Amino acid sequence: MSARLDWTARAAGPVHGESGVPGDKSVSHRAVMLAGIAEGISHVHGFLEGEDTRATASIMQRLGVRIDAPAPGERIVHGVGMHGLRGSPAPLDCGNAGTGMRLLAGLLAGQAFDSTLIGDASLSRRPMGRVCDPLRSMGARIETAPGALPPLHLHGGHSLHAVDYAPPMASAQVKSAVLLAGLYAKGTTVVREVHPTRDYTERMLEAFGWPVRYAPGQVELAPGGHLQACEIEVPGDFSSASFLVLAACIVPGSDLVLRGVGLNPRRTGLIEVLTLMGADIRIEHRRQMAGEPIADLGIRHAPLRGVDVPECHVSDMIDEFPALFIAAAAAEGTTRVRGAAELRVKESDRIAAMAGGLRAMGVEVHETPDGADITGRPGGWSGATIDSRADHRIAMSFAVAASRASAPVHILDCAAVDTSFPGFADLVNGLGLKLSRDD
Ligand code: S3P
């Protein structure tokens, strides 16, 4: 990650204008992985130029895949075929990316060579047993640091067999790791989910021509398929868009249009919940982009009211809870979040990070093991110093929250924003927020 960065954000707004958003992080990771092991040359348009996805692309290059970057957001991936990767003697550095490490564990578990996956301080604290356990049950040999933490040492040369697996937690990363290992396994790999998660791996395998049957909650991957290079158009990242949606929802007088936002139904729980809270969000010009639903979002400020977040939406908005907590703080009444214990093992413990930050701004928050009760203060909040815990989404949430604060908000340790949303500060300042870096 780049050098330490702190921000000061000030009261601002309204938020006005039109904007696009950076490419989808989940799709960008998967695009360079699958294109790398496909036959032929794939073109990726709209690739996210974030640190997380660039780390994954660098790893694929280290594994012998030529990837050209003729222009920002463009990648030309010269696939080496299913068995064309070669081992890297040096550890493979996933940076801050849980998605990168967990999906690569699946991809590398069935290779003929050994690999070591490492990550930064935050990633080195994140649980990897959730992918190592099912991969081991497929025949992989993996060693971890104590507590099933990174680094992951994957021993090559072990043949894999398919499993029928029901992950104990809702996780697209776990599902995807098993599916990617399943490409190299004997038999049909099945993953069953109680709470369906984002299905980009399934959709992309299909786009590359591998036989896969899927519906919400179940996926079956046939063995012995073939990946054929293709063109991938990466939609705008809904999770990045969510910070801009939040800004327009909470700052009086705002009127914002976001173009080309990915609206995969397993990502858009925040729209459902904000709408329940009274938000004014229009979905316009719905269209398909390379098999993914996208649309433009029109957001106008409207008063919000607290709600009980329906648990059925939790996995469809798992990355959007930092934004939801700020919306809840702007609402009249109490918002209750439950069934979201996964938030405690993201880039930071997001329940604790959001609760701590909001309390510092004068908002009443009661934490529970799997959620929180947030009592809104629609009149606005006090200034504060917030520790973002080097978590990109915590930093961006409080940068937006500051627009309603009565004094400046200092946000510490914000460099991780570049992992998912490079150019965030310039973009939000252009729309009306007041965010500056502390020198
Ligand atoms: C992701 C899945 C989610 C999400 C992450 C991206 C993916 O993680 O939080 O940002 O691309 O598969 P989990 O699988 O841990 O829920």
mmCIF file of N, CA and C in Angstrom, residues 53-103:
data_model
loop_
_atom_site.group_PDB
_atom_site.id
_atom_site.type_symbol
_atom_site.label_atom_id
_atom_site.label_comp_id
_atom_site.label_asym_id
_atom_site.label_seq_id
_atom_site.Cartn_x
_atom_site.Cartn_y
_atom_site.Cartn_z
ATOM 1 N N THR A 53 -6.976 -5.242 -7.317
ATOM 2 C CA THR A 53 -7.104 -5.963 -8.584
ATOM 3 C C THR A 53 -5.793 -5.934 -9.356
ATOM 4 N N ARG A 54 -5.023 -4.869 -9.173
ATOM 5 C CA ARG A 54 -3.698 -4.840 -9.818
ATOM 6 C C ARG A 54 -2.791 -5.884 -9.188
ATOM 7 N N ALA A 55 -2.959 -6.126 -7.883
ATOM 8 C CA ALA A 55 -2.154 -7.170 -7.226
ATOM 9 C C ALA A 55 -2.481 -8.537 -7.839
ATOM 10 N N THR A 56 -3.759 -8.783 -8.076
ATOM 11 C CA THR A 56 -4.147 -10.064 -8.693
ATOM 12 C C THR A 56 -3.569 -10.184 -10.106
ATOM 13 N N ALA A 57 -3.624 -9.087 -10.874
ATOM 14 C CA ALA A 57 -3.063 -9.126 -12.234
ATOM 15 C C ALA A 57 -1.555 -9.392 -12.170
ATOM 16 N N SER A 58 -0.868 -8.757 -11.214
ATOM 17 C CA SER A 58 0.592 -8.980 -11.090
ATOM 18 C C SER A 58 0.884 -10.432 -10.753
ATOM 19 N N ILE A 59 0.043 -11.025 -9.902
ATOM 20 C CA ILE A 59 0.252 -12.432 -9.544
ATOM 21 C C ILE A 59 0.088 -13.319 -10.784
ATOM 22 N N MET A 60 -0.929 -13.044 -11.574
ATOM 23 C CA MET A 60 -1.115 -13.853 -12.793
ATOM 24 C C MET A 60 0.099 -13.685 -13.711
ATOM 25 N N GLN A 61 0.665 -12.481 -13.755
ATOM 26 C CA GLN A 61 1.874 -12.283 -14.569
ATOM 27 C C GLN A 61 3.038 -13.108 -14.024
ATOM 28 N N ARG A 62 3.178 -13.115 -12.696
ATOM 29 C CA ARG A 62 4.249 -13.914 -12.082
ATOM 30 C C ARG A 62 4.084 -15.398 -12.370
ATOM 31 N N LEU A 63 2.824 -15.797 -12.577
ATOM 32 C CA LEU A 63 2.545 -17.213 -12.862
ATOM 33 C C LEU A 63 2.688 -17.516 -14.353
ATOM 34 N N GLY A 64 3.170 -16.517 -15.111
ATOM 35 C CA GLY A 64 3.510 -16.776 -16.511
ATOM 36 C C GLY A 64 2.520 -16.261 -17.530
ATOM 37 N N VAL A 65 1.536 -15.475 -17.096
ATOM 38 C CA VAL A 65 0.532 -14.956 -18.034
ATOM 39 C C VAL A 65 0.974 -13.565 -18.500
ATOM 40 N N ARG A 66 1.020 -13.375 -19.827
ATOM 41 C CA ARG A 66 1.339 -12.024 -20.311
ATOM 42 C C ARG A 66 0.070 -11.174 -20.262
ATOM 43 N N ILE A 67 0.173 -10.026 -19.587
ATOM 44 C CA ILE A 67 -0.992 -9.117 -19.519
ATOM 45 C C ILE A 67 -0.516 -7.739 -19.968
ATOM 46 N N ASP A 68 -1.064 -7.239 -21.066
ATOM 47 C CA ASP A 68 -0.728 -5.899 -21.540
ATOM 48 C C ASP A 68 -1.767 -4.916 -21.020
ATOM 49 N N ALA A 69 -1.310 -3.700 -20.717
ATOM 50 C CA ALA A 69 -2.228 -2.654 -20.252
ATOM 51 C C ALA A 69 -2.091 -1.469 -21.203
ATOM 52 N N PRO A 70 -2.751 -1.531 -22.374
ATOM 53 C CA PRO A 70 -2.549 -0.480 -23.375
ATOM 54 C C PRO A 70 -3.088 0.882 -22.955
ATOM 55 N N ALA A 71 -4.018 0.910 -22.031
ATOM 56 C CA ALA A 71 -4.615 2.174 -21.562
ATOM 57 C C ALA A 71 -5.222 1.901 -20.190
ATOM 58 N N PRO A 72 -5.437 2.952 -19.374
ATOM 59 C CA PRO A 72 -6.064 2.719 -18.073
ATOM 60 C C PRO A 72 -7.401 1.992 -18.235
ATOM 61 N N GLY A 73 -7.604 0.967 -17.439
ATOM 62 C CA GLY A 73 -8.859 0.211 -17.498
ATOM 63 C C GLY A 73 -8.891 -0.839 -18.595
ATOM 64 N N GLU A 74 -7.858 -0.912 -19.399
ATOM 65 C CA GLU A 74 -7.829 -1.909 -20.483
ATOM 66 C C GLU A 74 -6.772 -2.952 -20.177
ATOM 67 N N ARG A 75 -7.100 -4.216 -20.339
ATOM 68 C CA ARG A 75 -6.119 -5.293 -20.190
ATOM 69 C C ARG A 75 -6.291 -6.264 -21.356
ATOM 70 N N ILE A 76 -5.152 -6.668 -21.890
ATOM 71 C CA ILE A 76 -5.150 -7.731 -22.903
ATOM 72 C C ILE A 76 -4.433 -8.907 -22.256
ATOM 73 N N VAL A 77 -5.173 -9.990 -22.048
ATOM 74 C CA VAL A 77 -4.643 -11.123 -21.284
ATOM 75 C C VAL A 77 -4.376 -12.275 -22.244
ATOM 76 N N HIS A 78 -3.115 -12.686 -22.305
ATOM 77 C CA HIS A 78 -2.720 -13.773 -23.205
ATOM 78 C C HIS A 78 -2.820 -15.080 -22.413
ATOM 79 N N GLY A 79 -3.970 -15.717 -22.512
ATOM 80 C CA GLY A 79 -4.229 -16.925 -21.720
ATOM 81 C C GLY A 79 -3.223 -18.028 -22.026
ATOM 82 N N VAL A 80 -2.851 -18.762 -20.976
ATOM 83 C CA VAL A 80 -1.857 -19.842 -21.156
ATOM 84 C C VAL A 80 -2.534 -21.212 -21.133
ATOM 85 N N GLY A 81 -3.863 -21.233 -20.983
ATOM 86 C CA GLY A 81 -4.571 -22.516 -20.932
ATOM 87 C C GLY A 81 -4.588 -23.057 -19.504
ATOM 88 N N MET A 82 -5.468 -24.017 -19.289
ATOM 89 C CA MET A 82 -5.706 -24.586 -17.949
ATOM 90 C C MET A 82 -4.438 -25.106 -17.264
ATOM 91 N N HIS A 83 -3.521 -25.616 -18.071
ATOM 92 C CA HIS A 83 -2.330 -26.236 -17.466
ATOM 93 C C HIS A 83 -1.058 -25.478 -17.835
ATOM 94 N N GLY A 84 -1.221 -24.215 -18.225
ATOM 95 C CA GLY A 84 -0.056 -23.452 -18.689
ATOM 96 C C GLY A 84 0.587 -22.562 -17.640
ATOM 97 N N LEU A 85 -0.007 -22.461 -16.440
ATOM 98 C CA LEU A 85 0.623 -21.600 -15.424
ATOM 99 C C LEU A 85 1.925 -22.249 -14.982
ATOM 100 N N ARG A 86 2.900 -21.411 -14.586
ATOM 101 C CA ARG A 86 4.119 -21.986 -14.018
ATOM 102 C C ARG A 86 4.349 -21.372 -12.641
ATOM 103 N N GLY A 87 4.986 -22.143 -11.773
ATOM 104 C CA GLY A 87 5.138 -21.738 -10.381
ATOM 105 C C GLY A 87 6.033 -20.529 -10.216
ATOM 106 N N SER A 88 5.789 -19.782 -9.146
ATOM 107 C CA SER A 88 6.646 -18.637 -8.836
ATOM 108 C C SER A 88 7.478 -18.987 -7.611
ATOM 109 N N PRO A 89 8.805 -18.862 -7.697
ATOM 110 C CA PRO A 89 9.620 -19.153 -6.525
ATOM 111 C C PRO A 89 9.376 -18.128 -5.406
ATOM 112 N N ALA A 90 9.003 -16.889 -5.797
ATOM 113 C CA ALA A 90 8.766 -15.841 -4.788
ATOM 114 C C ALA A 90 7.319 -15.929 -4.309
ATOM 115 N N PRO A 91 7.055 -15.518 -3.050
ATOM 116 C CA PRO A 91 5.671 -15.485 -2.570
ATOM 117 C C PRO A 91 4.821 -14.560 -3.438
ATOM 118 N N LEU A 92 3.554 -14.859 -3.512
ATOM 119 C CA LEU A 92 2.613 -14.085 -4.336
ATOM 120 C C LEU A 92 1.864 -13.132 -3.402
ATOM 121 N N ASP A 93 2.021 -11.832 -3.634
ATOM 122 C CA ASP A 93 1.534 -10.831 -2.684
ATOM 123 C C ASP A 93 0.155 -10.309 -3.103
ATOM 124 N N CYS A 94 -0.860 -10.689 -2.323
ATOM 125 C CA CYS A 94 -2.246 -10.286 -2.621
ATOM 126 C C CYS A 94 -2.567 -8.911 -2.052
ATOM 127 N N GLY A 95 -1.617 -8.280 -1.360
ATOM 128 C CA GLY A 95 -1.868 -6.939 -0.801
ATOM 129 C C GLY A 95 -2.955 -6.996 0.253
ATOM 130 N N ASN A 96 -3.988 -6.195 0.049
ATOM 131 C CA ASN A 96 -5.088 -6.054 1.014
ATOM 132 C C ASN A 96 -6.296 -6.939 0.649
ATOM 133 N N ALA A 97 -6.143 -7.731 -0.439
ATOM 134 C CA ALA A 97 -7.323 -8.311 -1.085
ATOM 135 C C ALA A 97 -7.699 -9.703 -0.592
ATOM 136 N N GLY A 98 -8.753 -9.768 0.204
ATOM 137 C CA GLY A 98 -9.300 -11.057 0.623
ATOM 138 C C GLY A 98 -9.807 -11.843 -0.577
ATOM 139 N N THR A 99 -10.462 -11.151 -1.516
ATOM 140 C CA THR A 99 -10.963 -11.839 -2.702
ATOM 141 C C THR A 99 -9.804 -12.437 -3.485
ATOM 142 N N GLY A 100 -8.742 -11.644 -3.665
ATOM 143 C CA GLY A 100 -7.585 -12.146 -4.401
ATOM 144 C C GLY A 100 -7.033 -13.401 -3.746
ATOM 145 N N MET A 101 -6.786 -13.344 -2.437
ATOM 146 C CA MET A 101 -6.151 -14.492 -1.778
ATOM 147 C C MET A 101 -7.059 -15.728 -1.789
ATOM 148 N N ARG A 102 -8.329 -15.533 -1.480
ATOM 149 C CA ARG A 102 -9.197 -16.720 -1.360
ATOM 150 C C ARG A 102 -9.469 -17.349 -2.731
ATOM 151 N N LEU A 103 -9.691 -16.532 -3.751
ATOM 152 C CA LEU A 103 -9.938 -17.121 -5.076
ATOM 153 C C LEU A 103 -8.661 -17.751 -5.634
#
